[in-house]
Amino acid sequence: MTTRREVPGVRPYDGPAGGWGALRATAQAVRQQMESITAPITLLRTNQPDGFDCPGCAWPDKEHRSTFQFCENGAKAVTWEATTKRVPPEFFANNTVTSLLQKTDFELEDMGRLTHPLVYDRATDTFRAVEWEDAFARIGEILRSLSPHEVEFYTSGRASNEAAYLYQLFAREYGTNNFPDCSNMCHEPTSVGLPQSIGIGKGTVSLEDFDSAELIISIGHNPGTNHPRMMGTLHEASRRDVPIIVFNPLRERALERFADPQNFIEMATYASTRIASTYFMVDAGGDAAALKGVMKALLAMEAEEGNVLDREFIATHTEGFDAFAADLEATSWDDIEKASGLTRPDLEQVALAYAKSNATIVTYGMGITQHNKGTANVRLIADLLLMRGNFGKPGAGICPLRGHSNVQGNRTVGITEKPSRDFLKRIEDTCGFTPPSAHGHDAVQAMQAMIDGKAKALICLGGNFAVALPDSERSFPAMATLDLGVHIATKLNRTHLLVSKETYVFPCLGRTELDIQAGGPQSITVEDSMSMVHASAGKLTPASEHLRSEPAIVAGIACATLPNSKVAWTELVADYDKIRDLIDRTVPGFEDFNERIRKPGGFRLPLPPTERQWPTPSGKAVFSVYEGVKEDAEVLGAENVLRLITIRSHDQYNTTIYAMDDRYRGVFGRRDVLFMNEADLAEHGLQHGDRVDIETLASARQRHLKNLTAIAYPIAKGSVAAYYPEANVLIPLDYIDKESGTPSYKSVPVSVARAAAG
Ligand SMILES: Nc1nc2c(c(=O)[nH]1)N[C@H]1C(S)=C(S)[C@@H](COP(=O)(O)OP(=O)(O)OC[C@H]3O[C@@H](n4cnc5c(=O)[nH]c(N)nc54)[C@H](O)[C@@H]3O)O[C@H]1N2
Ligand SMILES: Nc1nc2c(c(=O)[nH]1)N[C@H]1C(S)=C(S)[C@@H](COP(=O)(O)OP(=O)(O)OC[C@H]3O[C@@H](n4cnc5c(=O)[nH]c(N)nc54)[C@H](O)[C@@H]3O)O[C@H]1N2
Ligand SMILES: [Mo]
């Protein structure tokens, strides 16, 4: 590479992921957020049998009783919540909302934990403290004056099963299925696609499966940052010489090399382990074509040599194979190569490795789901696994990397805008009211209803709704049109400041904190990515004596809204066992919930495909047909169009910015960068470090993001990447996967030009 000009805050990162850099970063996170005496104790309680579940990610622990698993980003999530910083009412008295809106997302949350329930005062443009009961009474009054379908009940996936269950019970008794949910922006294609393929919308592997896998294919996820405890698993697999094939448009350091901080020798010798055995820089949005290429090659191998497909499995357990195979035949290699950005020999090489492996796991994340063909992508992964019977045997299966630490659990206990009849019937029989059956709004539909003036109130159980959604220039103003905004949160964020006619911010307990109710100290439960349900109990003194638990806040609003409620809210909140009893009676798989949750490690929810049972309408697993590769080849290959990927930095948790670095990608102290392939820079007449403007193509409305610094980066040619949430201004709200409603956050057609401003 020729010598490049120096760009402030941009320098290549040569080390492995993990290692000493990760230990240093952890120490720094602790120093910045916590008094050092309590910090190590808190961290040691993370994911311990009697401790709390890490709020960082949904990757499981071995039976939840391993010794402390080091995880830099888990430590950041914990210290960010357990911080000693506070934002009391005096602070709000001295800072108008207009002035707070000038602060960055990092600055807003870094101010610390919320301490009092707050109400917005329009006259002074400030938030002031309010009594809980007064706030509940007013909210109840407003909600009673609205039609239930005008109210949106948003959930972010950190909420416990108990809080989420009460929340859906409240909204349903009130009269709506409007449950926009962070999952709608995340793994909805998994929830919609996998049931069609294998009858259940969840992953099928367990941690133990990784011990006997012979091949791991990792598509579109960045575990070094987002699921760091998974690095231990990949590290072990690699040291067993298991090939790990990666498909990712960006070179992600942790997928190349990793030094395990738990490995004494690696640390002492500054050594590291390779992770990917082969790394394919697929084009953004090119996975469907790549997967079809691999499967087409497999069919060809079967025709030539035989014994490549698991014919018996296909005959006994699946349907739709002939149409699926015919479609692969009909798809041209030319289109596959154009749409994936990979070559036929590349994909044949993957097919060969796959044909050799007797047990394959495919892991995937947002690089697969956040596309306008997200559901089709997920189904193609299932197809690949079905071809060789990679379900229901040790070491094999599908492994979606879930987002928030309890997003999967929220879904399981009823946060869905499309509830099944069966579930509604159980609620009716158990609770004595008739829940509505009409489908409600998902996240994009909820925001669209707000933009159209059809929604009048938004209640948020956590999260940063407006900032997480696409199209900020339309989404932000929509917040102001609402009659009511209610936000249950640990920390202040921009969505809270986009005030509605009346706005309340309610401070809640976090995972790390002691939750004491009338019936004594409570524990909550969560479900990890592998369908393990286990208990979690915080131990820290709450950030303020005025905090309430999420279940208590939901119950408070419910009591004030529904004076004749059939639900015994106060009793349920006094003892969460009673909430679990209700879950036991209404959600399949939770039989004897209270008993089983008390066993160390918890229990696993039923996953029929692991026993080769397929709860699809036909009772068989179903192959899919994706006919879009030709169109993808045209769209992805179009001249002068780049595909924008929006990603998380290493110092970020969704819209929460912990700090301004992205260590493994070599970006420090800034987030205003656009990652570009060297050849694309040259074709645009640009150099590393030039300032650029980005414009969204193929949309009627003009959308710009100006003055980013373009930097040369190993990324597939034709793909560019910028950080979320800043880049959300560029994404049209209706640019979604039609089947699941998930925004196409990872393949926005854009043009890039030298910045107009000097
Ligand atoms: N520390 C930390 N942990 C987190 C989060 C966090 O923000 N910070 N967020 C949590 C949540 S809610 C979620 S959903 C998960 C997210 O975890 P990931 O699924 O890892 O999400 P992203 O960071 O969005 O990155 C996706 C990866 O996909 C790649 N990619 C982008 N487009 C494509 C494509 O078209 N094809 C392929 N093959 N790859 C592509 C990107 O280069 C990137 O490496 O992590 C959870 N854990
Ligand atoms: N462009 C682009 N946009 C994206 C994505 C992307 O990859 N690209 N990813 C999407 C994905 S995968 C997701 S999941 C969404 C995330 O969307 P959200 O889940 O809505 O966003 P978060 O940033 O996780 O929410 C952070 C806020 O949660 C609150 N919080 C933290 N802990 C707790 C708690 O214990 N209880 C309560 N009640 N509140 C708490 C704090 O106030 C904090 O400010 O964003 C989506 N948006
Ligand atoms: Mo997510």
Tab-separated table of N, CA and C in Angstrom, residues 496-597:
chain	number	residue	atom	x	y	z
A	496	HIS	N	-36.537	10.587	24.759
A	496	HIS	CA	-37.239	11.232	25.885
A	496	HIS	C	-37.346	12.740	25.669
A	497	LEU	N	-36.336	13.289	24.988
A	497	LEU	CA	-36.284	14.751	24.822
A	497	LEU	C	-37.134	15.232	23.649
A	498	LEU	N	-37.535	14.302	22.791
A	498	LEU	CA	-38.422	14.663	21.684
A	498	LEU	C	-39.832	14.666	22.275
A	499	VAL	N	-40.118	15.711	23.039
A	499	VAL	CA	-41.285	15.673	23.916
A	499	VAL	C	-42.596	15.744	23.144
A	500	SER	N	-43.576	15.048	23.694
A	500	SER	CA	-44.933	15.058	23.168
A	500	SER	C	-45.720	16.105	23.956
A	501	LYS	N	-47.038	16.183	23.705
A	501	LYS	CA	-47.796	17.224	24.428
A	501	LYS	C	-47.627	17.033	25.928
A	502	GLU	N	-47.738	15.809	26.387
A	502	GLU	CA	-47.379	15.517	27.782
A	502	GLU	C	-46.370	14.374	27.768
A	503	THR	N	-45.335	14.515	28.571
A	503	THR	CA	-44.260	13.512	28.543
A	503	THR	C	-43.814	13.158	29.957
A	504	TYR	N	-43.705	11.865	30.200
A	504	TYR	CA	-43.218	11.385	31.498
A	504	TYR	C	-41.992	10.502	31.279
A	505	VAL	N	-41.005	10.665	32.146
A	505	VAL	CA	-39.854	9.766	32.122
A	505	VAL	C	-39.782	9.091	33.491
A	506	PHE	N	-39.858	7.776	33.481
A	506	PHE	CA	-39.888	7.022	34.736
A	506	PHE	C	-38.582	6.256	34.930
A	507	PRO	N	-37.874	6.506	36.026
A	507	PRO	CA	-36.605	5.812	36.251
A	507	PRO	C	-36.850	4.417	36.829
A	508	CYS	N	-36.208	3.437	36.247
A	508	CYS	CA	-36.446	2.078	36.740
A	508	CYS	C	-35.158	1.432	37.228
A	509	LEU	N	-35.333	0.354	37.978
A	509	LEU	CA	-34.194	-0.447	38.421
A	509	LEU	C	-33.548	-1.105	37.216
A	510	GLY	N	-32.244	-1.273	37.251
A	510	GLY	CA	-31.548	-2.053	36.227
A	510	GLY	C	-31.321	-3.471	36.729
A	511	ARG	N	-30.799	-4.297	35.819
A	511	ARG	CA	-30.527	-5.713	36.148
A	511	ARG	C	-29.628	-5.909	37.355
A	512	THR	N	-28.698	-4.951	37.540
A	512	THR	CA	-27.676	-5.138	38.572
A	512	THR	C	-28.211	-4.841	39.973
A	513	GLU	N	-29.424	-4.263	40.054
A	513	GLU	CA	-29.872	-3.715	41.342
A	513	GLU	C	-30.859	-4.609	42.079
A	514	LEU	N	-30.801	-4.505	43.407
A	514	LEU	CA	-31.717	-5.228	44.288
A	514	LEU	C	-33.138	-4.785	44.013
A	515	ASP	N	-34.026	-5.751	43.890
A	515	ASP	CA	-35.435	-5.430	43.632
A	515	ASP	C	-36.248	-5.968	44.810
A	516	ILE	N	-36.634	-5.063	45.685
A	516	ILE	CA	-37.390	-5.504	46.864
A	516	ILE	C	-38.839	-5.047	46.750
A	517	GLN	N	-39.748	-6.003	46.816
A	517	GLN	CA	-41.177	-5.697	46.751
A	517	GLN	C	-41.833	-6.114	48.069
A	518	ALA	N	-43.153	-5.949	48.153
A	518	ALA	CA	-43.850	-6.271	49.406
A	518	ALA	C	-43.533	-7.690	49.874
A	519	GLY	N	-43.365	-8.611	48.935
A	519	GLY	CA	-43.087	-10.000	49.294
A	519	GLY	C	-41.608	-10.296	49.495
A	520	GLY	N	-40.757	-9.272	49.553
A	520	GLY	CA	-39.326	-9.500	49.765
A	520	GLY	C	-38.522	-9.335	48.488
A	521	PRO	N	-37.227	-9.706	48.530
A	521	PRO	CA	-36.360	-9.538	47.349
A	521	PRO	C	-36.837	-10.426	46.202
A	522	GLN	N	-36.806	-9.884	45.003
A	522	GLN	CA	-37.323	-10.606	43.838
A	522	GLN	C	-36.199	-10.945	42.866
A	523	SER	N	-36.408	-12.032	42.134
A	523	SER	CA	-35.536	-12.275	40.992
A	523	SER	C	-36.406	-12.240	39.743
A	524	ILE	N	-35.762	-12.015	38.618
A	524	ILE	CA	-36.482	-12.013	37.343
A	524	ILE	C	-35.906	-13.146	36.498
A	525	THR	N	-36.492	-13.372	35.318
A	525	THR	CA	-35.957	-14.413	34.446
A	525	THR	C	-35.742	-13.874	33.041
A	526	VAL	N	-34.800	-14.497	32.353
A	526	VAL	CA	-34.510	-14.124	30.962
A	526	VAL	C	-34.257	-15.395	30.152
A	527	GLU	N	-34.374	-15.269	28.836
A	527	GLU	CA	-34.112	-16.406	27.938
A	527	GLU	C	-32.957	-16.018	27.030
A	528	ASP	N	-31.943	-16.855	26.937
A	528	ASP	CA	-30.812	-16.494	26.086
A	528	ASP	C	-31.038	-16.974	24.650
A	529	SER	N	-30.035	-16.743	23.812
A	529	SER	CA	-30.104	-17.079	22.385
A	529	SER	C	-30.374	-18.552	22.143
A	530	MET	N	-30.088	-19.390	23.125
A	530	MET	CA	-30.224	-20.822	22.925
A	530	MET	C	-31.395	-21.387	23.704
A	531	SER	N	-32.370	-20.509	23.962
A	531	SER	CA	-33.638	-20.896	24.588
A	531	SER	C	-33.491	-21.411	26.010
A	532	MET	N	-32.394	-21.072	26.669
A	532	MET	CA	-32.236	-21.405	28.083
A	532	MET	C	-32.866	-20.276	28.900
A	533	VAL	N	-33.740	-20.664	29.829
A	533	VAL	CA	-34.365	-19.665	30.694
A	533	VAL	C	-33.708	-19.766	32.057
A	534	HIS	N	-33.247	-18.647	32.569
A	534	HIS	CA	-32.665	-18.708	33.906
A	534	HIS	C	-32.977	-17.455	34.698
A	535	ALA	N	-32.743	-17.535	36.005
A	535	ALA	CA	-33.087	-16.435	36.902
A	535	ALA	C	-31.948	-15.433	36.987
A	536	SER	N	-32.293	-14.233	37.352
A	536	SER	CA	-31.305	-13.175	37.508
A	536	SER	C	-31.733	-12.315	38.686
A	537	ALA	N	-30.786	-12.032	39.572
A	537	ALA	CA	-31.118	-11.203	40.733
A	537	ALA	C	-30.027	-10.173	40.938
A	538	GLY	N	-30.401	-8.910	40.917
A	538	GLY	CA	-29.431	-7.845	41.146
A	538	GLY	C	-29.042	-7.778	42.609
A	539	LYS	N	-27.866	-7.220	42.890
A	539	LYS	CA	-27.394	-7.171	44.270
A	539	LYS	C	-27.051	-5.750	44.714
A	540	LEU	N	-26.906	-4.833	43.775
A	540	LEU	CA	-26.464	-3.493	44.153
A	540	LEU	C	-27.599	-2.669	44.742
A	541	THR	N	-27.240	-1.722	45.607
A	541	THR	CA	-28.221	-0.770	46.100
A	541	THR	C	-28.692	0.064	44.906
A	542	PRO	N	-30.006	0.239	44.759
A	542	PRO	CA	-30.497	0.995	43.605
A	542	PRO	C	-29.907	2.399	43.504
A	543	ALA	N	-29.859	2.903	42.281
A	543	ALA	CA	-29.251	4.207	42.020
A	543	ALA	C	-29.932	5.336	42.792
A	544	SER	N	-31.196	5.156	43.130
A	544	SER	CA	-31.899	6.165	43.928
A	544	SER	C	-33.044	5.466	44.653
A	545	GLU	N	-33.443	6.044	45.797
A	545	GLU	CA	-34.534	5.397	46.547
A	545	GLU	C	-35.875	5.554	45.842
A	546	HIS	N	-35.939	6.424	44.845
A	546	HIS	CA	-37.209	6.660	44.146
A	546	HIS	C	-37.440	5.730	42.968
A	547	LEU	N	-36.465	4.903	42.656
A	547	LEU	CA	-36.633	4.009	41.507
A	547	LEU	C	-37.717	2.967	41.801
A	548	ARG	N	-38.360	2.526	40.736
A	548	ARG	CA	-39.254	1.379	40.864
A	548	ARG	C	-38.855	0.336	39.835
A	549	SER	N	-39.299	-0.884	40.075
A	549	SER	CA	-38.973	-1.934	39.112
A	549	SER	C	-39.872	-1.782	37.890
A	550	GLU	N	-39.452	-2.359	36.773
A	550	GLU	CA	-40.277	-2.293	35.565
A	550	GLU	C	-41.666	-2.911	35.799
A	551	PRO	N	-41.745	-4.116	36.430
A	551	PRO	CA	-43.081	-4.654	36.680
A	551	PRO	C	-43.936	-3.705	37.524
A	552	ALA	N	-43.327	-3.065	38.524
A	552	ALA	CA	-44.100	-2.173	39.395
A	552	ALA	C	-44.609	-0.955	38.615
A	553	ILE	N	-43.798	-0.442	37.711
A	553	ILE	CA	-44.225	0.738	36.939
A	553	ILE	C	-45.353	0.348	35.979
A	554	VAL	N	-45.189	-0.777	35.318
A	554	VAL	CA	-46.243	-1.230	34.397
A	554	VAL	C	-47.545	-1.435	35.172
A	555	ALA	N	-47.450	-2.066	36.339
A	555	ALA	CA	-48.647	-2.319	37.147
A	555	ALA	C	-49.261	-1.001	37.615
A	556	GLY	N	-48.424	-0.043	37.950
A	556	GLY	CA	-48.922	1.268	38.388
A	556	GLY	C	-49.746	1.932	37.288
A	557	ILE	N	-49.221	1.908	36.068
A	557	ILE	CA	-49.962	2.515	34.946
A	557	ILE	C	-51.246	1.718	34.695
A	558	ALA	N	-51.131	0.392	34.774
A	558	ALA	CA	-52.297	-0.454	34.493
A	558	ALA	C	-53.420	-0.178	35.492
A	559	CYS	N	-53.091	-0.125	36.783
A	559	CYS	CA	-54.118	0.115	37.813
A	559	CYS	C	-54.805	1.452	37.575
A	560	ALA	N	-54.007	2.460	37.217
A	560	ALA	CA	-54.586	3.794	37.034
A	560	ALA	C	-55.426	3.883	35.765
A	561	THR	N	-55.115	3.025	34.788
A	561	THR	CA	-55.823	3.096	33.505
A	561	THR	C	-57.079	2.241	33.518
A	562	LEU	N	-56.989	1.104	34.198
A	562	LEU	CA	-58.079	0.124	34.153
A	562	LEU	C	-58.639	-0.115	35.551
A	563	PRO	N	-59.509	0.787	36.030
A	563	PRO	CA	-59.990	0.639	37.412
A	563	PRO	C	-60.746	-0.671	37.643
A	564	ASN	N	-61.351	-1.219	36.594
A	564	ASN	CA	-62.092	-2.482	36.768
A	564	ASN	C	-61.317	-3.675	36.250
A	565	SER	N	-60.000	-3.577	36.281
A	565	SER	CA	-59.168	-4.643	35.720
A	565	SER	C	-59.457	-5.996	36.365
A	566	LYS	N	-59.324	-7.025	35.538
A	566	LYS	CA	-59.497	-8.402	36.030
A	566	LYS	C	-58.177	-8.955	36.596
A	567	VAL	N	-57.127	-8.193	36.437
A	567	VAL	CA	-55.803	-8.684	36.825
A	567	VAL	C	-55.440	-8.131	38.207
A	568	ALA	N	-54.896	-8.994	39.063
A	568	ALA	CA	-54.547	-8.576	40.432
A	568	ALA	C	-53.152	-7.943	40.433
A	569	TRP	N	-53.046	-6.743	39.894
A	569	TRP	CA	-51.734	-6.124	39.662
A	569	TRP	C	-50.888	-6.052	40.920
A	570	THR	N	-51.484	-5.598	42.017
A	570	THR	CA	-50.690	-5.371	43.228
A	570	THR	C	-50.113	-6.681	43.760
A	571	GLU	N	-50.926	-7.718	43.738
A	571	GLU	CA	-50.422	-9.023	44.205
A	571	GLU	C	-49.322	-9.558	43.311
A	572	LEU	N	-49.498	-9.370	42.012
A	572	LEU	CA	-48.486	-9.881	41.078
A	572	LEU	C	-47.134	-9.212	41.314
A	573	VAL	N	-47.193	-7.904	41.587
A	573	VAL	CA	-45.938	-7.172	41.769
A	573	VAL	C	-45.317	-7.473	43.136
A	574	ALA	N	-46.147	-7.800	44.109
A	574	ALA	CA	-45.613	-8.104	45.439
A	574	ALA	C	-44.716	-9.339	45.406
A	575	ASP	N	-45.011	-10.251	44.503
A	575	ASP	CA	-44.275	-11.508	44.465
A	575	ASP	C	-44.230	-12.003	43.012
A	576	TYR	N	-43.059	-11.894	42.414
A	576	TYR	CA	-42.962	-12.208	40.979
A	576	TYR	C	-43.239	-13.687	40.685
A	577	ASP	N	-43.193	-14.537	41.733
A	577	ASP	CA	-43.584	-15.934	41.522
A	577	ASP	C	-45.005	-15.991	40.947
A	578	LYS	N	-45.820	-15.034	41.371
A	578	LYS	CA	-47.222	-15.038	40.908
A	578	LYS	C	-47.291	-14.681	39.417
A	579	ILE	N	-46.386	-13.803	38.986
A	579	ILE	CA	-46.347	-13.497	37.540
A	579	ILE	C	-45.915	-14.766	36.807
A	580	ARG	N	-44.917	-15.439	37.363
A	580	ARG	CA	-44.433	-16.675	36.714
A	580	ARG	C	-45.511	-17.755	36.691
A	581	ASP	N	-46.355	-17.773	37.734
A	581	ASP	CA	-47.470	-18.736	37.703
A	581	ASP	C	-48.384	-18.453	36.513
A	582	LEU	N	-48.623	-17.171	36.263
A	582	LEU	CA	-49.478	-16.820	35.115
A	582	LEU	C	-48.806	-17.207	33.800
A	583	ILE	N	-47.504	-16.984	33.717
A	583	ILE	CA	-46.773	-17.370	32.492
A	583	ILE	C	-46.881	-18.891	32.313
A	584	ASP	N	-46.693	-19.597	33.415
A	584	ASP	CA	-46.802	-21.062	33.431
A	584	ASP	C	-48.132	-21.511	32.831
A	585	ARG	N	-49.202	-20.775	33.165
A	585	ARG	CA	-50.533	-21.201	32.720
A	585	ARG	C	-50.890	-20.720	31.312
A	586	THR	N	-50.143	-19.776	30.786
A	586	THR	CA	-50.558	-19.215	29.487
A	586	THR	C	-49.537	-19.380	28.365
A	587	VAL	N	-48.280	-19.686	28.707
A	587	VAL	CA	-47.274	-19.802	27.651
A	587	VAL	C	-46.724	-21.235	27.626
A	588	PRO	N	-46.906	-21.949	26.517
A	588	PRO	CA	-46.421	-23.334	26.448
A	588	PRO	C	-44.907	-23.405	26.686
A	589	GLY	N	-44.483	-24.443	27.377
A	589	GLY	CA	-43.054	-24.624	27.632
A	589	GLY	C	-42.638	-24.155	29.013
A	590	PHE	N	-43.543	-23.420	29.706
A	590	PHE	CA	-43.188	-22.879	31.021
A	590	PHE	C	-43.849	-23.650	32.176
A	591	GLU	N	-44.241	-24.892	31.925
A	591	GLU	CA	-44.862	-25.683	32.978
A	591	GLU	C	-43.900	-25.781	34.172
A	592	ASP	N	-44.453	-25.685	35.373
A	592	ASP	CA	-43.653	-25.717	36.612
A	592	ASP	C	-42.526	-24.686	36.592
A	593	PHE	N	-42.847	-23.563	36.068
A	593	PHE	CA	-41.852	-22.494	35.888
A	593	PHE	C	-41.113	-22.192	37.194
A	594	ASN	N	-41.868	-21.909	38.255
A	594	ASN	CA	-41.200	-21.500	39.495
A	594	ASN	C	-40.282	-22.576	40.067
A	595	GLU	N	-40.679	-23.808	39.873
A	595	GLU	CA	-39.856	-24.894	40.385
A	595	GLU	C	-38.570	-25.024	39.559
A	596	ARG	N	-38.760	-25.007	38.238
A	596	ARG	CA	-37.604	-25.262	37.380
A	596	ARG	C	-36.600	-24.116	37.363
A	597	ILE	N	-37.113	-22.900	37.589
A	597	ILE	CA	-36.206	-21.760	37.517
A	597	ILE	C	-35.279	-21.724	38.731
